[in-house]
C-alpha positions as a LaTeX table, in Angstrom:
\begin{tabular}{lrrr}
\hline
Residue & $x$ (\AA) & $y$ (\AA) & $z$ (\AA) \\
\hline
Met1 & 2.57 & $-28.85$ & $-23.60$ \\
Arg2 & $-0.91$ & $-30.39$ & $-23.49$ \\
Ala3 & $-3.89$ & $-28.04$ & $-23.62$ \\
Glu4 & $-5.17$ & $-29.30$ & $-20.26$ \\
Ala5 & $-1.84$ & $-28.72$ & $-18.53$ \\
Leu6 & $-1.59$ & $-25.30$ & $-20.16$ \\
Leu7 & $-5.04$ & $-24.36$ & $-18.86$ \\
Ile8 & $-4.20$ & $-25.51$ & $-15.33$ \\
Gly9 & $-0.94$ & $-23.53$ & $-15.38$ \\
Phe10 & $-2.88$ & $-20.48$ & $-16.54$ \\
Leu11 & $-5.42$ & $-20.83$ & $-13.70$ \\
Leu12 & $-2.70$ & $-21.22$ & $-11.07$ \\
Ala13 & $-0.79$ & $-18.20$ & $-12.38$ \\
Leu14 & $-4.00$ & $-16.16$ & $-12.57$ \\
Ala15 & $-4.83$ & $-16.98$ & $-8.94$ \\
Arg16 & $-1.41$ & $-15.75$ & $-7.82$ \\
Val17 & $-1.60$ & $-12.56$ & $-9.91$ \\
Ala18 & $-5.16$ & $-11.81$ & $-8.75$ \\
Gly19 & $-4.03$ & $-12.17$ & $-5.13$ \\
Val20 & $-1.31$ & $-9.58$ & $-5.68$ \\
Leu21 & $-3.69$ & $-7.13$ & $-7.35$ \\
Thr22 & $-6.05$ & $-7.36$ & $-4.37$ \\
Phe23 & $-3.79$ & $-5.12$ & $-2.26$ \\
Leu24 & $-1.45$ & $-3.56$ & $-4.83$ \\
Pro25 & $-1.40$ & 0.25 & $-4.20$ \\
Leu26 & $-2.08$ & 1.37 & $-7.77$ \\
Pro27 & $-4.04$ & 4.65 & $-8.10$ \\
Gly28 & $-7.73$ & 3.96 & $-8.70$ \\
Ile29 & $-7.38$ & 0.19 & $-9.05$ \\
Arg30 & $-10.09$ & $-0.56$ & $-6.48$ \\
Ser31 & $-12.56$ & 1.99 & $-7.81$ \\
Gly32 & $-12.07$ & 1.06 & $-11.46$ \\
Pro33 & $-14.64$ & $-0.96$ & $-13.39$ \\
Glu34 & $-14.59$ & $-4.71$ & $-12.89$ \\
Pro35 & $-13.82$ & $-5.53$ & $-16.58$ \\
Ala36 & $-10.73$ & $-3.30$ & $-16.47$ \\
Arg37 & $-9.38$ & $-5.09$ & $-13.39$ \\
Val38 & $-10.07$ & $-8.47$ & $-14.97$ \\
Val39 & $-8.22$ & $-7.42$ & $-18.12$ \\
Leu40 & $-5.30$ & $-6.17$ & $-15.99$ \\
Ala41 & $-5.06$ & $-9.51$ & $-14.17$ \\
Leu42 & $-5.25$ & $-11.43$ & $-17.44$ \\
Ser43 & $-2.60$ & $-9.19$ & $-19.02$ \\
Phe44 & $-0.17$ & $-9.74$ & $-16.14$ \\
Thr45 & $-0.82$ & $-13.47$ & $-16.27$ \\
Leu46 & $-0.17$ & $-13.68$ & $-20.01$ \\
Ala47 & 2.98 & $-11.58$ & $-19.61$ \\
Leu48 & 4.28 & $-14.26$ & $-17.21$ \\
Phe49 & 3.58 & $-17.09$ & $-19.69$ \\
Ser50 & 7.18 & $-18.33$ & $-19.65$ \\
Ser51 & 6.98 & $-18.75$ & $-15.86$ \\
Trp52 & 3.67 & $-20.63$ & $-15.66$ \\
Pro53 & 3.91 & $-23.70$ & $-13.41$ \\
Leu54 & 3.74 & $-27.18$ & $-14.90$ \\
Ala55 & 0.79 & $-29.23$ & $-13.63$ \\
Pro56 & 0.97 & $-33.02$ & $-13.12$ \\
Asp57 & $-1.17$ & $-35.33$ & $-15.23$ \\
Asp58 & $-3.22$ & $-36.77$ & $-12.34$ \\
Leu59 & $-4.40$ & $-33.47$ & $-10.82$ \\
Ser60 & $-7.92$ & $-33.84$ & $-9.39$ \\
Ala61 & $-10.47$ & $-31.03$ & $-9.10$ \\
Gly62 & $-10.20$ & $-30.91$ & $-5.31$ \\
Arg63 & $-6.43$ & $-30.76$ & $-5.43$ \\
Leu64 & $-6.60$ & $-28.01$ & $-8.07$ \\
Ala65 & $-8.93$ & $-25.95$ & $-5.84$ \\
Gly66 & $-6.51$ & $-26.31$ & $-2.92$ \\
Trp67 & $-3.59$ & $-25.28$ & $-5.08$ \\
Met68 & $-5.45$ & $-22.22$ & $-6.34$ \\
Leu69 & $-6.17$ & $-21.17$ & $-2.75$ \\
Ala70 & $-2.48$ & $-21.54$ & $-1.91$ \\
Glu71 & $-1.54$ & $-19.51$ & $-5.00$ \\
Ala72 & $-4.00$ & $-16.77$ & $-4.05$ \\
Ala73 & $-2.61$ & $-16.72$ & $-0.49$ \\
Leu74 & 0.93 & $-16.26$ & $-1.81$ \\
Gly75 & $-0.21$ & $-13.42$ & $-4.07$ \\
Ile76 & $-2.06$ & $-11.74$ & $-1.21$ \\
Ala77 & 1.07 & $-11.92$ & 0.96 \\
Ile78 & 3.11 & $-10.20$ & $-1.78$ \\
Gly79 & 0.43 & $-7.56$ & $-2.34$ \\
Leu80 & 0.11 & $-6.98$ & 1.40 \\
Ala81 & 3.82 & $-6.21$ & 1.65 \\
Ala82 & 3.46 & $-3.65$ & $-1.14$ \\
Ser83 & 0.32 & $-2.09$ & 0.34 \\
Phe84 & 2.12 & $-1.17$ & 3.57 \\
Leu85 & 4.00 & 1.51 & 1.60 \\
Ala86 & 0.89 & 3.57 & 0.89 \\
Glu87 & $-0.69$ & 2.89 & 4.27 \\
Ala88 & 2.20 & 4.58 & 6.10 \\
Phe89 & 1.58 & 7.81 & 4.18 \\
Val90 & $-2.19$ & 7.52 & 4.64 \\
Met91 & $-1.78$ & 7.12 & 8.40 \\
Ala92 & 0.52 & 10.16 & 8.55 \\
Ala93 & $-2.06$ & 12.19 & 6.60 \\
Gln94 & $-4.79$ & 11.05 & 8.98 \\
Ile95 & $-2.78$ & 12.19 & 12.01 \\
Ile96 & $-1.96$ & 15.56 & 10.44 \\
Gly97 & $-5.51$ & 16.07 & 9.16 \\
Leu98 & $-7.04$ & 15.58 & 12.58 \\
Gln99 & $-4.61$ & 17.97 & 14.26 \\
Ala100 & $-4.70$ & 20.68 & 11.58 \\
Gly101 & $-8.46$ & 20.63 & 10.99 \\
Tyr102 & $-8.41$ & 19.20 & 7.48 \\
Ala103 & $-10.70$ & 16.40 & 8.65 \\
Tyr104 & $-13.59$ & 18.87 & 8.42 \\
Ala105 & $-13.10$ & 19.09 & 4.64 \\
Ser106 & $-14.07$ & 15.76 & 3.11 \\
Thr107 & $-14.27$ & 14.37 & $-0.39$ \\
Ile108 & $-14.93$ & 11.02 & $-2.02$ \\
Asp109 & $-12.05$ & 8.58 & $-1.65$ \\
Pro110 & $-11.55$ & 7.02 & $-5.11$ \\
Ser111 & $-10.30$ & 3.80 & $-3.52$ \\
Thr112 & $-13.25$ & 3.15 & $-1.19$ \\
Gln113 & $-15.98$ & 5.48 & $-2.54$ \\
Ala114 & $-16.47$ & 6.78 & 1.01 \\
Asp115 & $-16.13$ & 10.24 & 2.52 \\
Ser116 & $-12.51$ & 10.86 & 3.56 \\
Gly117 & $-10.42$ & 13.84 & 4.55 \\
Ile118 & $-9.14$ & 15.89 & 1.65 \\
Leu119 & $-5.53$ & 15.60 & 2.84 \\
Leu120 & $-5.83$ & 11.82 & 3.21 \\
Val121 & $-7.08$ & 11.39 & $-0.37$ \\
Phe122 & $-4.40$ & 13.73 & $-1.72$ \\
Val123 & $-1.58$ & 11.88 & 0.04 \\
Gln124 & $-3.00$ & 8.53 & $-1.06$ \\
Leu125 & $-2.83$ & 9.64 & $-4.68$ \\
Ile126 & 0.75 & 10.88 & $-4.17$ \\
Ala127 & 1.75 & 7.51 & $-2.68$ \\
Gly128 & 0.24 & 5.71 & $-5.67$ \\
Leu129 & 2.09 & 7.93 & $-8.11$ \\
Leu130 & 5.36 & 7.40 & $-6.24$ \\
Phe131 & 4.78 & 3.65 & $-6.51$ \\
Leu132 & 4.77 & 4.00 & $-10.29$ \\
Ala133 & 7.44 & 6.71 & $-10.54$ \\
Leu134 & 9.99 & 4.66 & $-8.58$ \\
Gly135 & 9.41 & 1.59 & $-10.75$ \\
Leu136 & 8.02 & $-0.56$ & $-7.94$ \\
Asp137 & 5.38 & $-1.99$ & $-10.27$ \\
Arg138 & 8.17 & $-3.56$ & $-12.31$ \\
Glu139 & 9.80 & $-4.90$ & $-9.15$ \\
Ile140 & 6.54 & $-6.58$ & $-8.13$ \\
Ile141 & 6.25 & $-8.21$ & $-11.57$ \\
Arg142 & 9.86 & $-9.39$ & $-11.25$ \\
Ile143 & 9.15 & $-10.86$ & $-7.81$ \\
Leu144 & 6.06 & $-12.58$ & $-9.23$ \\
Ala145 & 8.14 & $-14.16$ & $-11.98$ \\
Gln146 & 10.76 & $-15.32$ & $-9.46$ \\
Ser147 & 8.08 & $-16.77$ & $-7.20$ \\
Phe148 & 7.16 & $-19.39$ & $-9.81$ \\
Asp149 & 10.73 & $-20.70$ & $-9.60$ \\
Thr150 & 11.04 & $-20.64$ & $-5.80$ \\
Gln151 & 7.48 & $-21.63$ & $-4.87$ \\
Pro152 & 6.04 & $-24.63$ & $-6.75$ \\
Pro153 & 2.27 & $-24.64$ & $-7.32$ \\
Gly154 & 0.26 & $-25.54$ & $-4.24$ \\
Gly155 & 3.29 & $-25.67$ & $-1.98$ \\
Phe156 & 3.04 & $-22.27$ & $-0.32$ \\
Leu157 & 3.07 & $-22.25$ & 3.46 \\
Ile158 & 3.82 & $-19.16$ & 5.49 \\
Thr159 & 7.12 & $-19.79$ & 7.27 \\
Pro160 & 8.04 & $-18.29$ & 10.65 \\
Arg161 & 10.68 & $-16.13$ & 8.97 \\
Ala162 & 8.18 & $-14.84$ & 6.41 \\
Ala163 & 5.58 & $-14.14$ & 9.10 \\
Glu164 & 8.15 & $-12.28$ & 11.18 \\
Ser165 & 9.21 & $-10.27$ & 8.14 \\
Leu166 & 5.61 & $-9.19$ & 7.43 \\
Leu167 & 5.03 & $-8.34$ & 11.10 \\
Arg168 & 8.18 & $-6.22$ & 11.19 \\
Leu169 & 7.06 & $-4.47$ & 8.03 \\
Gly170 & 3.66 & $-3.77$ & 9.59 \\
Ala171 & 5.34 & $-2.36$ & 12.70 \\
Ser172 & 7.55 & $-0.12$ & 10.58 \\
Leu173 & 4.36 & 1.32 & 9.05 \\
Phe174 & 3.61 & 3.08 & 12.35 \\
Ser175 & 7.21 & 4.26 & 12.68 \\
Val176 & 7.25 & 5.82 & 9.20 \\
Ala177 & 3.83 & 7.41 & 9.72 \\
Phe178 & 4.83 & 9.04 & 13.01 \\
Arg179 & 8.13 & 10.27 & 11.58 \\
Leu180 & 6.30 & 11.93 & 8.70 \\
Ala181 & 3.63 & 13.47 & 10.92 \\
Leu182 & 5.79 & 14.48 & 13.88 \\
Pro183 & 7.23 & 17.75 & 12.44 \\
Val184 & 3.76 & 19.03 & 11.56 \\
Val185 & 2.26 & 17.93 & 14.87 \\
Ala186 & 5.11 & 19.61 & 16.77 \\
Leu187 & 4.54 & 22.85 & 14.86 \\
Leu188 & 0.81 & 22.71 & 15.60 \\
Val189 & 1.54 & 22.25 & 19.30 \\
Leu190 & 3.67 & 25.41 & 19.20 \\
Val191 & 0.85 & 27.21 & 17.40 \\
Asp192 & $-1.59$ & 26.12 & 20.11 \\
Leu193 & 0.78 & 27.37 & 22.80 \\
Gly194 & 1.18 & 30.70 & 21.01 \\
Leu195 & $-2.57$ & 31.13 & 20.67 \\
Ala196 & $-3.03$ & 30.24 & 24.32 \\
Leu197 & $-0.56$ & 32.95 & 25.32 \\
Leu198 & $-2.35$ & 35.46 & 23.08 \\
Gly199 & $-5.61$ & 34.47 & 24.74 \\
Arg200 & $-4.13$ & 35.19 & 28.15 \\
Leu201 & $-2.87$ & 38.59 & 26.99 \\
Asn202 & $-6.12$ & 39.57 & 25.29 \\
Gln203 & $-9.27$ & 38.14 & 26.84 \\
His204 & $-11.44$ & 39.39 & 23.95 \\
Leu205 & $-9.45$ & 37.57 & 21.26 \\
Gln206 & $-11.64$ & 35.12 & 19.31 \\
Leu207 & $-9.35$ & 32.10 & 19.47 \\
Leu208 & $-11.86$ & 29.71 & 17.91 \\
Thr209 & $-12.14$ & 31.71 & 14.69 \\
Leu210 & $-8.39$ & 32.39 & 14.63 \\
Ala211 & $-7.10$ & 28.89 & 15.43 \\
Phe212 & $-8.49$ & 27.07 & 12.39 \\
Pro213 & $-7.01$ & 29.26 & 9.62 \\
Val214 & $-3.69$ & 29.67 & 11.44 \\
Lys215 & $-3.25$ & 25.94 & 12.04 \\
Met216 & $-4.32$ & 25.02 & 8.51 \\
Leu217 & $-1.95$ & 27.55 & 6.97 \\
Ala218 & 0.95 & 26.49 & 9.20 \\
Ala219 & 0.37 & 22.80 & 8.41 \\
Ile220 & 0.16 & 23.29 & 4.65 \\
Leu221 & 3.30 & 25.46 & 4.59 \\
Leu222 & 5.32 & 22.90 & 6.54 \\
Leu223 & 3.96 & 20.06 & 4.40 \\
Ala224 & 5.06 & 21.93 & 1.28 \\
Trp225 & 8.52 & 22.34 & 2.81 \\
Ile226 & 9.00 & 18.69 & 3.79 \\
Ala227 & 7.28 & 17.23 & 0.69 \\
Val228 & 10.67 & 16.97 & $-1.03$ \\
Met229 & 11.58 & 14.25 & 1.47 \\
Phe230 & 8.59 & 12.04 & 0.59 \\
Pro231 & 10.29 & 10.22 & $-2.34$ \\
Ala232 & 13.34 & 9.40 & $-0.20$ \\
Val233 & 11.18 & 8.12 & 2.66 \\
Tyr234 & 9.05 & 6.12 & 0.24 \\
Arg235 & 12.14 & 4.64 & $-1.42$ \\
Gly236 & 13.55 & 3.60 & 1.96 \\
Ser237 & 10.27 & 1.95 & 2.94 \\
Ala238 & 10.10 & 0.25 & $-0.45$ \\
Arg239 & 13.39 & $-1.53$ & 0.20 \\
Gly240 & 11.94 & $-3.13$ & 3.32 \\
Ala241 & 8.70 & $-4.05$ & 1.56 \\
Leu242 & 10.48 & $-5.68$ & $-1.39$ \\
Glu243 & 12.80 & $-7.55$ & 0.96 \\
Ala244 & 9.78 & $-8.86$ & 2.89 \\
Ala245 & 8.17 & $-9.98$ & $-0.39$ \\
Arg246 & 11.36 & $-11.81$ & $-1.38$ \\
Val247 & 11.43 & $-13.56$ & 2.00 \\
Val248 & 7.82 & $-14.66$ & 1.46 \\
Ile249 & 8.56 & $-16.22$ & $-1.94$ \\
Ser250 & 11.83 & $-17.79$ & $-0.78$ \\
Gly251 & 9.99 & $-20.44$ & 1.23 \\
Arg252 & 12.61 & $-20.33$ & 3.98 \\
\hline
\end{tabular}
């Protein structure tokens, strides 16, 4: 293989890998130092050396730029499918945090370096660890390797089936989030009703000072009880995300 063709294949593969890493839900990947992320992208690209695309001899600079944009778009589509996994858990944590009062306790989100609810950051870290514990990082690398066989360089176009698959995956994000948050929200509604009845029975009861600790304690106890279901829910959502990623790279 000529050195020029090898360099072009490396650039095309790097564009696709960098697109995936843009949205990949790895813990701390967005807040990490820039050199570390560059090294990670280069390492993934070199690991896929046997799958690098072959470039034609008469490839112009303008055509190469267009191909690299197409490769980055394909990588972003794959990474977007994977990112929906963590976003479902983050949305559920946001719903629970607002209802239980955890939104008042904030910390620095390692992904965005902004103030976020403590429960939201905790659940985001759990989702990232589940991504690694269930071996989804290896599945993404496998899908990346397969994409070089099914999608030639510069030929990626989002098909109606792929767009529908991503839209369905995005819609399922809300469904998973509400299913995770609904038991806690239902319990908090019952707590509110109970406190309202106590307020009617005792007019001097300080409901404002009583409601916050009771609701926080009830929410954390129920979360601890249902936390054992998180891996199963995450695994079920991962099947849909990986299937959507395979549809994207299939080109059909």
